[in-house]
Amino acid sequence: MAYSVPSLENLIDKFASLPGVGRKTAARLAYWVLSLDKKEAYDFAKAITDASDSIHQCPVCHNLTDDETCAVCSSEARDRSTICVVESPRDVTAIEKTREYKGLYHVIHGLISPLDNIGAEQLYIKDLVVRAAGDEVKEVIMATNPTVEGETTAVYISKLIKPLGVRVTRLAYGMPVGGNLEYADEITLFRALEGRSEL
Amino acid sequence: MAYSVPSLENLIDKFASLPGVGRKTAARLAYWVLSLDKKEAYDFAKAITDASDSIHQCPVCHNLTDDETCAVCSSEARDRSTICVVESPRDVTAIEKTREYKGLYHVIHGLISPLDNIGAEQLYIKDLVVRAAGDEVKEVIMATNPTVEGETTAVYISKLIKPLGVRVTRLAYGMPVGGNLEYADEITLFRALEGRSEL
């Protein structure tokens, strides 16, 4: 007998299925959608179906794109001698924001993690090795996260690529800019000391 | 030259327009949508357009419904002698969850707030008075929030309805269940003392 509006409940359910969104937030978001005029609501829905329809992996680097190959792989301006290996498309966005890196990417879509039953064969490592074996490639930068899984994956890949005569490098460890020595963990501090440079 | 995927950027923009969702969370949600299979993404989009299409105000109580009149107004089981006045449809959901209240509702969609330029004429107060003047109605419960605006609105409405010979009541003030005396503000404590009852 309790009052309920099926299409509202359904919308709340959908929002609640988003990562990190609980029932209360989902209800707030659903009521917000109801406050939109019809065109805005349809635009929102269309953004979801458009993204779902058109976004796919770049066949070369496995980054996300809505073109045939991604904007980086198809750009004439990028340096084709360097490949930066990252875990996920989000990492590409993060590195692009620095406006420092001009090379190519390779997204392996995950990290080797025996505990989660993820082995090298589930990741896009095989075709990274094929790319690295190409004539143009001189350096592969391992930019996986500084975690146990990220390290393991970086070491695993470097063992496959080094024999090809390609330079394999790793992102620097150290203090984050704006960080606080007091709150830094010992391992980070140790790595920062180890990697110190001349002033 | 920076890498970007237009349909992904568009989806992130849409999510970022949700209340309380920043760019980083919006990006996380957008990537989550991309991880859905096509059917799930379309179901999500359809939930939005369905809600936007079918949900409207009940012509009697102004609660949200996707039926002609809302489930409460059209139910035979509800007590038609009592009307509970609330600010928003969310408050109806909150009260329904108690499973205690068996009467009808009236959603005024806002509170009187001179600072925000909201007067009584912008709220659904006029037709509340018409409803209260009906033969069946014996009690109107003011369940607006215990804030200055909620109080003002409750007092304003009670002055319109009392002359009709209808009983007007207000939700009790006091300590929230599970609350802590130490952290209660003075006004709440004062009201809790004032409203004390025999043990």
XYZ file of C-alpha atoms in Angstrom:
398
model
C 0.000 0.000 0.000
C 3.049 2.218 0.334
C 3.219 5.079 -2.120
C 5.667 4.617 -4.983
C 6.208 5.958 -8.485
C 7.618 3.094 -10.620
C 9.505 5.206 -13.168
C 11.006 7.308 -10.377
C 12.026 4.192 -8.423
C 13.591 2.809 -11.588
C 15.599 5.997 -12.152
C 16.754 5.988 -8.515
C 17.835 2.342 -8.946
C 19.879 3.260 -12.014
C 21.619 6.146 -10.259
C 22.227 3.946 -7.209
C 24.061 1.480 -9.467
C 26.695 4.158 -10.218
C 29.954 3.589 -8.325
C 30.069 5.487 -5.026
C 26.425 6.577 -5.210
C 24.149 5.422 -2.364
C 20.327 5.434 -2.213
C 20.056 8.935 -0.745
C 22.339 10.509 -3.335
C 20.601 8.513 -6.077
C 17.245 9.932 -4.957
C 18.682 13.459 -4.975
C 20.018 12.971 -8.509
C 16.724 11.471 -9.720
C 14.729 14.416 -8.359
C 17.223 16.701 -10.036
C 16.541 14.982 -13.378
C 12.819 15.576 -12.822
C 13.548 19.261 -12.344
C 15.077 19.455 -15.835
C 12.940 20.420 -18.778
C 12.285 17.620 -21.255
C 14.969 18.687 -23.736
C 17.690 18.701 -21.082
C 16.660 15.274 -19.826
C 16.728 13.886 -23.367
C 20.163 15.468 -23.968
C 21.432 13.755 -20.846
C 20.053 10.396 -21.982
C 21.485 10.923 -25.469
C 24.945 11.657 -24.044
C 24.849 8.215 -22.440
C 23.709 6.322 -25.554
C 26.055 8.325 -27.827
C 29.032 7.532 -25.640
C 28.002 3.901 -25.427
C 27.525 3.723 -29.199
C 30.542 5.551 -30.497
C 33.346 5.062 -27.997
C 35.568 2.050 -28.538
C 39.205 1.100 -28.167
C 41.791 2.439 -30.594
C 43.030 -0.669 -32.472
C 46.645 0.524 -32.114
C 47.026 1.698 -28.513
C 43.731 0.538 -26.893
C 42.962 4.014 -25.617
C 39.312 5.098 -25.904
C 38.248 6.975 -29.017
C 35.178 7.734 -31.086
C 37.272 7.917 -34.256
C 38.727 5.012 -36.175
C 42.119 5.355 -34.491
C 42.617 7.668 -31.511
C 43.671 11.312 -31.818
C 47.151 10.558 -30.466
C 47.897 7.597 -32.750
C 46.616 9.437 -35.822
C 48.386 12.725 -35.030
C 51.325 13.747 -37.234
C 52.726 15.868 -34.415
C 53.456 13.069 -31.948
C 56.876 11.531 -31.480
C 56.610 7.916 -32.702
C 59.842 6.796 -31.072
C 58.380 6.747 -27.538
C 55.516 4.682 -26.112
C 54.123 5.404 -22.646
C 52.480 2.335 -21.065
C 49.556 3.023 -18.720
C 46.947 0.975 -16.920
C 43.780 2.796 -18.062
C 42.474 5.525 -20.410
C 42.124 7.811 -17.378
C 45.890 7.732 -16.975
C 46.264 8.957 -20.570
C 44.046 11.939 -19.734
C 46.140 12.658 -16.629
C 49.423 12.588 -18.562
C 47.993 14.656 -21.453
C 47.085 17.337 -18.911
C 50.780 17.901 -18.159
C 51.219 19.024 -21.821
C 54.764 17.669 -21.465
C 54.570 14.303 -23.163
C 54.639 14.228 -26.957
C 54.998 10.487 -27.604
C 52.449 7.699 -28.106
C 50.578 5.607 -25.542
C 49.711 2.009 -24.954
C 46.844 1.215 -22.586
C 47.058 -2.319 -21.193
C 43.638 -2.118 -19.439
C 44.575 -3.492 -16.050
C 47.574 -4.704 -14.069
C 48.963 -8.172 -13.408
C 47.363 -9.266 -10.151
C 47.483 -12.973 -9.253
C 45.163 -12.369 -6.282
C 42.445 -11.119 -8.660
C 43.266 -13.841 -11.197
C 44.542 -11.314 -13.738
C 47.516 -12.573 -15.696
C 49.544 -11.006 -18.497
C 47.441 -12.791 -21.152
C 44.308 -10.826 -20.090
C 46.085 -7.507 -20.718
C 47.114 -5.865 -23.999
C 50.762 -6.731 -23.488
C 51.329 -8.990 -26.479
C 50.634 -6.264 -29.045
C 52.664 -3.783 -26.991
C 55.645 -6.080 -27.554
C 54.831 -6.205 -31.291
C 54.691 -2.380 -31.369
C 57.939 -2.074 -29.397
C 59.611 -4.374 -31.907
C 58.869 -1.891 -34.715
C 61.775 0.050 -36.228
C 60.691 3.485 -34.980
C 60.423 2.729 -31.255
C 63.417 3.740 -29.137
C 61.935 4.039 -25.629
C 59.070 2.539 -23.651
C 58.108 4.495 -20.507
C 56.403 2.381 -17.833
C 53.798 4.683 -16.250
C 51.813 2.130 -14.269
C 50.807 3.152 -10.734
C 53.437 2.977 -7.977
C 51.731 0.006 -6.318
C 52.728 -3.636 -5.946
C 50.662 -4.608 -9.007
C 51.944 -1.618 -11.003
C 55.561 -2.528 -10.157
C 55.073 -6.196 -10.976
C 53.536 -5.340 -14.328
C 56.272 -2.819 -15.141
C 59.014 -5.323 -14.356
C 57.228 -8.072 -16.305
C 56.867 -5.899 -19.410
C 60.424 -4.550 -19.197
C 61.732 -8.142 -19.260
C 59.874 -8.733 -22.531
C 60.913 -5.484 -24.185
C 64.543 -4.974 -23.118
C 65.779 -7.925 -25.223
C 64.433 -6.073 -28.288
C 67.115 -3.432 -27.742
C 64.550 -0.815 -26.699
C 65.196 1.460 -23.709
C 62.660 0.856 -20.889
C 62.195 3.601 -18.261
C 60.003 4.102 -15.198
C 58.313 7.249 -13.804
C 60.324 8.867 -10.988
C 59.413 8.185 -7.374
C 59.576 10.944 -4.796
C 57.708 13.558 -2.835
C 54.509 14.822 -4.484
C 54.715 18.574 -5.200
C 52.988 20.479 -2.396
C 53.385 17.426 -0.158
C 54.459 17.436 3.458
C 57.502 15.521 4.743
C 55.738 14.961 8.032
C 52.943 13.024 6.377
C 54.980 11.181 3.736
C 55.291 7.424 4.289
C 58.761 5.945 4.830
C 58.956 4.202 1.476
C 58.186 7.388 -0.457
C 60.761 9.305 1.614
C 63.319 6.563 1.102
C 62.719 6.682 -2.664
C 62.887 10.490 -2.640
C 66.273 10.346 -0.877
C 67.512 7.641 -3.220
C 66.508 9.673 -6.284
C 67.882 13.017 -5.009
C 69.486 15.332 -7.555
C 72.063 18.173 -7.508
C 70.802 21.643 -6.681
C 46.622 19.144 -30.109
C 45.574 17.698 -26.742
C 43.882 14.341 -26.939
C 40.125 14.355 -26.392
C 37.102 12.202 -27.193
C 34.125 14.511 -27.893
C 31.332 12.114 -26.901
C 33.206 11.220 -23.719
C 33.782 14.894 -22.883
C 30.080 15.530 -23.472
C 29.072 12.710 -21.115
C 31.480 13.983 -18.449
C 29.950 17.469 -18.844
C 26.466 16.040 -18.314
C 27.472 14.147 -15.185
C 29.322 17.220 -13.889
C 26.047 19.155 -14.159
C 24.481 16.867 -11.531
C 24.231 18.508 -8.098
C 27.225 17.713 -5.886
C 29.190 16.025 -8.680
C 32.587 17.564 -9.570
C 34.718 16.958 -12.689
C 36.664 14.050 -11.181
C 33.569 12.200 -10.030
C 31.888 12.973 -13.358
C 34.833 11.404 -15.197
C 34.634 8.329 -12.962
C 30.895 7.981 -13.665
C 31.392 8.478 -17.408
C 34.063 5.770 -17.558
C 31.725 3.543 -15.595
C 29.028 4.075 -18.243
C 31.558 3.042 -20.900
C 32.182 -0.162 -18.978
C 28.489 -1.111 -19.289
C 27.348 -3.254 -22.170
C 25.182 -1.465 -24.717
C 21.869 -2.744 -23.342
C 22.636 -1.518 -19.816
C 23.669 1.915 -21.105
C 20.443 2.182 -23.122
C 18.385 1.076 -20.084
C 20.029 3.838 -18.075
C 19.251 6.434 -20.732
C 15.692 5.145 -21.038
C 15.152 5.436 -17.279
C 15.969 9.138 -17.604
C 13.667 9.815 -20.571
C 10.879 7.637 -19.109
C 10.975 9.525 -15.836
C 11.087 12.848 -17.652
C 8.152 11.808 -19.881
C 5.795 10.192 -17.435
C 6.298 11.839 -14.057
C 4.121 14.857 -13.330
C 2.314 16.402 -10.387
C -0.832 14.795 -8.995
C -3.626 17.314 -9.729
C -5.032 16.849 -6.206
C -2.020 16.886 -3.848
C 0.855 17.984 -6.182
C 2.960 14.990 -5.210
C 4.869 13.353 -8.085
C 3.187 10.478 -9.899
C 3.241 8.661 -13.226
C -0.460 7.845 -12.913
C -3.355 10.211 -13.455
C -3.696 10.919 -9.724
C -1.070 9.726 -7.250
C -1.210 6.351 -5.475
C -2.086 7.978 -2.146
C -4.913 10.187 -3.449
C -6.439 7.322 -5.439
C -6.126 4.732 -2.645
C -9.324 3.536 -0.947
C -7.345 2.597 2.161
C -6.206 6.103 3.121
C -7.913 8.208 5.767
C -9.451 11.167 3.936
C -10.015 13.200 7.092
C -6.334 14.094 7.513
C -4.012 16.063 5.203
C -0.280 16.244 5.897
C 1.334 19.373 4.398
C 4.952 19.001 3.256
C 7.463 21.091 1.355
C 8.531 18.560 -1.293
C 7.798 15.091 -2.729
C 10.897 13.802 -0.934
C 9.219 14.572 2.384
C 6.289 12.376 1.334
C 8.691 9.495 0.740
C 10.284 10.096 4.162
C 6.927 10.049 5.963
C 5.680 7.022 4.001
C 8.755 5.120 5.206
C 7.508 5.379 8.816
C 4.461 3.279 7.755
C 2.620 5.160 10.499
C 0.707 7.791 8.589
C -2.494 6.730 6.820
C -3.908 10.087 5.722
C -3.472 12.162 2.579
C -0.751 14.645 1.622
C -0.455 18.087 0.155
C 2.883 19.119 -1.358
C 3.261 22.915 -1.509
C 6.575 22.744 -3.461
C 8.597 25.230 -1.467
C 8.411 27.416 1.609
C 7.569 31.052 2.107
C 10.922 32.856 2.004
C 10.910 36.620 1.469
C 14.711 36.615 1.119
C 14.417 34.316 -1.913
C 11.400 36.222 -3.222
C 9.072 33.253 -2.642
C 5.651 34.293 -1.438
C 2.528 32.270 -0.648
C 1.151 32.816 -4.151
C 4.056 30.840 -5.693
C 3.205 27.785 -3.577
C 0.255 25.383 -3.801
C -1.436 26.904 -0.769
C -4.633 28.184 -2.353
C -5.878 24.755 -3.372
C -4.807 23.349 0.004
C -7.286 25.763 1.567
C -9.947 24.609 -0.918
C -9.234 20.970 0.024
C -9.282 21.755 3.761
C -12.671 23.418 3.315
C -14.116 20.099 2.082
C -16.573 18.250 4.348
C -14.343 15.242 5.011
C -11.244 17.044 6.323
C -10.899 17.195 10.124
C -7.156 17.761 10.620
C -4.278 19.362 8.741
C -0.803 18.349 9.969
C 1.924 20.898 9.207
C 5.033 18.836 8.452
C 7.258 21.550 6.997
C 10.906 21.525 8.127
C 11.747 22.923 11.591
C 13.471 25.971 10.095
C 12.562 29.651 10.073
C 10.955 29.312 6.616
C 9.183 26.099 7.603
C 7.787 27.740 10.742
C 6.683 30.856 8.919
C 4.901 28.806 6.277
C 3.229 26.592 8.893
C 1.955 29.603 10.831
C 0.776 31.326 7.652
C -1.172 28.268 6.491
C -2.653 27.589 9.933
C -4.071 31.135 9.984
C -5.872 30.405 6.713
C -7.209 27.013 7.736
C -8.152 27.388 11.406
C -11.103 29.709 10.575
C -12.583 26.806 8.551
C -13.032 24.897 11.801
C -10.332 22.385 10.905
C -7.778 21.262 13.499
C -4.218 22.323 12.552
C -1.291 20.489 14.195
C 2.510 20.624 13.950
C 5.136 17.859 14.096
C 6.699 17.491 17.579
C 10.050 19.112 18.299
C 12.608 17.359 20.452
C 15.734 15.245 20.567
C 16.310 13.068 17.505
C 16.305 9.376 18.407
C 19.895 8.206 18.847
C 20.934 11.820 19.373
C 23.372 13.095 21.965
C 22.450 15.746 24.570
C 26.000 17.039 24.484
C 25.746 17.916 20.792
C 22.142 19.137 20.740
C 21.701 22.865 20.192
C 19.997 24.936 22.902
C 16.793 25.542 20.973
C 16.237 21.849 20.332
C 16.931 21.080 23.992
C 14.602 23.868 25.091
C 11.850 22.495 22.855
C 12.506 18.954 24.100
C 12.126 20.146 27.705
C 9.028 22.137 26.861
C 7.425 19.139 25.159
C 8.376 16.605 27.870
C 5.855 13.900 28.668
C 5.026 11.637 31.641
C 7.061 8.435 31.955
